[in-house]
mmCIF file of C-alpha atoms in Angstrom:
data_model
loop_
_atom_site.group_PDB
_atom_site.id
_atom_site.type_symbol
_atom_site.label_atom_id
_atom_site.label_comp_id
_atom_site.label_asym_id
_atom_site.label_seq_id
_atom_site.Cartn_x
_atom_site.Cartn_y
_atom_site.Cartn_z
ATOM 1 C CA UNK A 123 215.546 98.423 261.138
ATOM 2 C CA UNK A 124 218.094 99.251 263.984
ATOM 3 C CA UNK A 125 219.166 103.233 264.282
ATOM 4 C CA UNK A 126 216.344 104.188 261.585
ATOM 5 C CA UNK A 127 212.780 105.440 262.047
ATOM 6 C CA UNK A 128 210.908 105.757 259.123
ATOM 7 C CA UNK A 129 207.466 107.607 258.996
ATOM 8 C CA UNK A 130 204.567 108.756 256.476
ATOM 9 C CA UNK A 131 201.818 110.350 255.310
ATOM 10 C CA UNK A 132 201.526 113.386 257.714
ATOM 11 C CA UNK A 133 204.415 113.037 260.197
ATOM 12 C CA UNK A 134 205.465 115.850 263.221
ATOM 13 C CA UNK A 135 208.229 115.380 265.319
ATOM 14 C CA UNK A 136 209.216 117.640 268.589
ATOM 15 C CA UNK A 137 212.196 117.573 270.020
ATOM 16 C CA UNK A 138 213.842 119.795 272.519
ATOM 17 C CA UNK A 139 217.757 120.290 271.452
ATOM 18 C CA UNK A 140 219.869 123.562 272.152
ATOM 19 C CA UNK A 141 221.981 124.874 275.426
ATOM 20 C CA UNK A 142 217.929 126.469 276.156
ATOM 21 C CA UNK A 143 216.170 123.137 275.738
ATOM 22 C CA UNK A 144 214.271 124.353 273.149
ATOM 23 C CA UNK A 145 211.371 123.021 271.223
ATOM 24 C CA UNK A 146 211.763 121.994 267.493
ATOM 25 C CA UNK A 147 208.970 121.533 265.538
ATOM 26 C CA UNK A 148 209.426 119.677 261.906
ATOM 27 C CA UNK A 149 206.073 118.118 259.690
ATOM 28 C CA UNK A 150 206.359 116.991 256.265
ATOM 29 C CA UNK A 151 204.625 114.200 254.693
ATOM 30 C CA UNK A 152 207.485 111.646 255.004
ATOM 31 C CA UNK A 153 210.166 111.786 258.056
ATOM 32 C CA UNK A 154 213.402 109.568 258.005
ATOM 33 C CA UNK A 155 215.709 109.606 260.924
ATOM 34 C CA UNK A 156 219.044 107.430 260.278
ATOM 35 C CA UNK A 157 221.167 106.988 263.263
ATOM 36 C CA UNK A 158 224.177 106.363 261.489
ATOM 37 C CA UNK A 159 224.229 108.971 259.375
ATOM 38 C CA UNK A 160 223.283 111.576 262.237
ATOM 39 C CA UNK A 161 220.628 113.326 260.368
ATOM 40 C CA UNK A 162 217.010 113.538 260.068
ATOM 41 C CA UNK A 163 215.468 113.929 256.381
ATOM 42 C CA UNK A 164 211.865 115.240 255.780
ATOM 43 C CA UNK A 165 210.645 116.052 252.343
ATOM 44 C CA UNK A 166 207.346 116.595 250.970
ATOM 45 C CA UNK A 167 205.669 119.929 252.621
ATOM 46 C CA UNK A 168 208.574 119.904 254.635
ATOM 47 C CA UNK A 169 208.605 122.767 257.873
ATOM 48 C CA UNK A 170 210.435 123.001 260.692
ATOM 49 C CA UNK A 171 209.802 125.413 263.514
ATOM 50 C CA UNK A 172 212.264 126.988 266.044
ATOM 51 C CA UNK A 173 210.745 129.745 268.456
ATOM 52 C CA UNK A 174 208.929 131.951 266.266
ATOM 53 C CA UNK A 175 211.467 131.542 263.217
ATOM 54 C CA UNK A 176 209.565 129.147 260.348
ATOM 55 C CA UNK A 177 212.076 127.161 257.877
ATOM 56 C CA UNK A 178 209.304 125.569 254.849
ATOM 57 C CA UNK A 179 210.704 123.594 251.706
ATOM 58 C CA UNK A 180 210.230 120.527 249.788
ATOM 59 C CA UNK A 181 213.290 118.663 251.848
ATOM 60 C CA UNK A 182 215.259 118.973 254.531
ATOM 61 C CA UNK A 183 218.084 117.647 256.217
ATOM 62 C CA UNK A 184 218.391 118.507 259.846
ATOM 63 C CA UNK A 185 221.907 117.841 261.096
ATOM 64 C CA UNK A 186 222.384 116.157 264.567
ATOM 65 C CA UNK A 187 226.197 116.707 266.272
ATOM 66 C CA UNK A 188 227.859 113.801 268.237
ATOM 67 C CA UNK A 189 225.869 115.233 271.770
ATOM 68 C CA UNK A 190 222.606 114.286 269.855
ATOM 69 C CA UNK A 191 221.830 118.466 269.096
ATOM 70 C CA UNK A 192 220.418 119.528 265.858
ATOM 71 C CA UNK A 193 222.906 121.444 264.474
ATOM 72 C CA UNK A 194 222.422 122.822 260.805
ATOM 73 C CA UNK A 195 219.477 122.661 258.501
ATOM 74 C CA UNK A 196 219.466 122.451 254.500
ATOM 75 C CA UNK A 197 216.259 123.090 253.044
ATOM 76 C CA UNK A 198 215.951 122.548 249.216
ATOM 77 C CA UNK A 199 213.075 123.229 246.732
ATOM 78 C CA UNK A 200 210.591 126.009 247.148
ATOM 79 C CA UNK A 201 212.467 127.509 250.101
ATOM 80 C CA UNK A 202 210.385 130.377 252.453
ATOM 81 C CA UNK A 203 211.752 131.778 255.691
ATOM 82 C CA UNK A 204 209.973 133.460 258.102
ATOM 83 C CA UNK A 205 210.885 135.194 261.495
ATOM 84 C CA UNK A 206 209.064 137.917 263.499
ATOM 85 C CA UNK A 207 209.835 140.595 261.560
ATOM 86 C CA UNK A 208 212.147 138.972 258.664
ATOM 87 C CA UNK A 209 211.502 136.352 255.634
ATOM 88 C CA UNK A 210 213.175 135.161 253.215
ATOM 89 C CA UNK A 211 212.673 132.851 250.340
ATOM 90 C CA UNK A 212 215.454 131.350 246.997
ATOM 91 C CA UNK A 213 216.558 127.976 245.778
ATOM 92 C CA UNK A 214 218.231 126.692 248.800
ATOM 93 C CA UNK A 215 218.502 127.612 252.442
ATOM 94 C CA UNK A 216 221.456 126.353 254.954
ATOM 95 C CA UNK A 217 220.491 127.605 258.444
ATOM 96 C CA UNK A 218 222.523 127.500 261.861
ATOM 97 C CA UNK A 219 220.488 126.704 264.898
ATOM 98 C CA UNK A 220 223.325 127.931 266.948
ATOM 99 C CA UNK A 221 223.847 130.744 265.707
ATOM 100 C CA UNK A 222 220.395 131.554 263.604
ATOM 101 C CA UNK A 223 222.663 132.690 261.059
ATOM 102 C CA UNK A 224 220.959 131.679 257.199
ATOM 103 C CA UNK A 225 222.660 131.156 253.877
ATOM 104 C CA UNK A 226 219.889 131.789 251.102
ATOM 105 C CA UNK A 227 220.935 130.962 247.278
ATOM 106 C CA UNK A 228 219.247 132.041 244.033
ATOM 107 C CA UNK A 229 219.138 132.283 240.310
ATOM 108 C CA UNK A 230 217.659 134.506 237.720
ATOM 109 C CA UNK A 231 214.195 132.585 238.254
ATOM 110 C CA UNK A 232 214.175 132.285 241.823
ATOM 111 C CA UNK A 233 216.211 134.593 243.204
ATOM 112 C CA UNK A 234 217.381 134.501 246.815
ATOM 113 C CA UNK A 235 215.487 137.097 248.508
ATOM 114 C CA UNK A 236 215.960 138.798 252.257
ATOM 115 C CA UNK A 237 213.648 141.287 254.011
ATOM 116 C CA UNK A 238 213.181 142.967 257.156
ATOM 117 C CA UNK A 239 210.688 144.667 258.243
ATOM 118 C CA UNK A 240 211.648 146.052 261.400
ATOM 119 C CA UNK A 241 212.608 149.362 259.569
ATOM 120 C CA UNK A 242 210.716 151.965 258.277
ATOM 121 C CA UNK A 243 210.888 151.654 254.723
ATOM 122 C CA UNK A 244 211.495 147.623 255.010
ATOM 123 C CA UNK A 245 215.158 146.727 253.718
ATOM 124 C CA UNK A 246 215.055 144.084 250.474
ATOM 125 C CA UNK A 247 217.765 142.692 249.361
ATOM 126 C CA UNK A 248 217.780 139.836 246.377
ATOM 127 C CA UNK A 249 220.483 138.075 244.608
ATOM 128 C CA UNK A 250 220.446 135.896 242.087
ATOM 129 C CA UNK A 251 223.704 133.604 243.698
ATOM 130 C CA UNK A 252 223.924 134.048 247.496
ATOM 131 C CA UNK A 253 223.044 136.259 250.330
ATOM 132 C CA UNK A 254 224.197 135.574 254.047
ATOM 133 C CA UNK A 255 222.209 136.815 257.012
ATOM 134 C CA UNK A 256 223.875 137.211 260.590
ATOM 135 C CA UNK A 257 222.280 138.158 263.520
ATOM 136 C CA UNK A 258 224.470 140.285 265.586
ATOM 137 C CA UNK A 259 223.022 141.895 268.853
ATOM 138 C CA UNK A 260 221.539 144.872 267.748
ATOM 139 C CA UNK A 261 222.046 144.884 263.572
ATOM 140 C CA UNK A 262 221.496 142.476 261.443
ATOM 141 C CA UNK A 263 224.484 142.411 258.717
ATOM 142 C CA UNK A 264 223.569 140.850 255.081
ATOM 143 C CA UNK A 265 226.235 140.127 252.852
ATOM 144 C CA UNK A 266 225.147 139.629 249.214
ATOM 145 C CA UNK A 267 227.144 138.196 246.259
ATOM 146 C CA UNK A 268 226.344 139.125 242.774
ATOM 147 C CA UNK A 269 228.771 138.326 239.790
ATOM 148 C CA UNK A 270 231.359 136.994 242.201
ATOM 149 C CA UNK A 271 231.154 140.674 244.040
ATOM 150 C CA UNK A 272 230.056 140.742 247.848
ATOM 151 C CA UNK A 273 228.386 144.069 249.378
ATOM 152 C CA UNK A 274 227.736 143.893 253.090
ATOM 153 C CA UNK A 275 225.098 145.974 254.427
ATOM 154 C CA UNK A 276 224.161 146.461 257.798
ATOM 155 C CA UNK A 277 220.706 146.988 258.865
ATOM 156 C CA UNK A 278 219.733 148.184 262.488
ATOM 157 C CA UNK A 279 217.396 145.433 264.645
ATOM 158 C CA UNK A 280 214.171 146.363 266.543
ATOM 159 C CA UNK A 281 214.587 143.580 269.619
ATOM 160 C CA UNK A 282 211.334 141.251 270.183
ATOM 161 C CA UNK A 283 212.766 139.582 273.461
ATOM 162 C CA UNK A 284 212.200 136.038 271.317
ATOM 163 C CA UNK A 285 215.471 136.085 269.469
#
């Protein structure tokens, strides 16, 4: 069909998006890309790979903007997130490739869960509604909501040169 690219059993797609022209890795069993509707969908084992940051989840839905640049990612189902020295994992990621900034949500079974290890003792934080994770120059802030209550906590950053 015109605008729409269908693939499955095994798909992965690179494509170079961003100000940096950088490289975007997704896989998943099935890959749908609707022109139209300016988003690609991939469910089923679903990853997607941006520098050394690692988005996994049973679907996704990669946002493109008008320019043709993925914007946003939701991931749903069995959410991990990994980065050099952070991962995360809950119900439901949203994720700014902009910005890198990540939106993790939780419940009382699957809580949304945030650590860094670029501290000595690694900083955990879990919530069983929402936590927000911003990556500002040389901290890392994490916002977490808990009964309708948000604590912020910032967290100094060890620098990798890949961010």
């Amino acid at each position: 069909e015109p605008g729409r690219l269908r693939a499955t059993r095994g798909v992965e797609l690179v494509a170079v998006t961003g100000e940096t022209d950088e490289f975007i890795t997704v896989s998943a069993e099935n890959l749908l890309v609707e022109e139209e509707a300016s988003e690609v969908r991939i469910a089923g084992d679903a990853e997607l790979r941006q520098g050394q940051r690692r988005i996994a989840a049973q679907t996704m839905v990669v946002a493109v903007d008008e320019n043709g640049e993925w914007s946003d990612v939701v991931a749903e189902n069995e959410v991990e997130f990994e980065d050099d020295r952070a991962r995360g994992s809950g119900l439901r990621l949203e994720y700014s490739m902009s910005s890198r900034d990540l939106r993790l949500e939780g419940d009382e079974t699957t809580p949304a869960l945030f650590v860094y290890d670029g501290v000595d003792p690694p900083a955990e934080y879990r919530s069983n509604e929402e936590l927000r994770v911003s990556y500002n120059g040389d901290a890392i802030v994490i916002e977490s909501t808990e009964d309708g209550r948000a604590t912020t906590s910032v967290v100094p950053r060890q620098s990798t040169g890949t961010e």
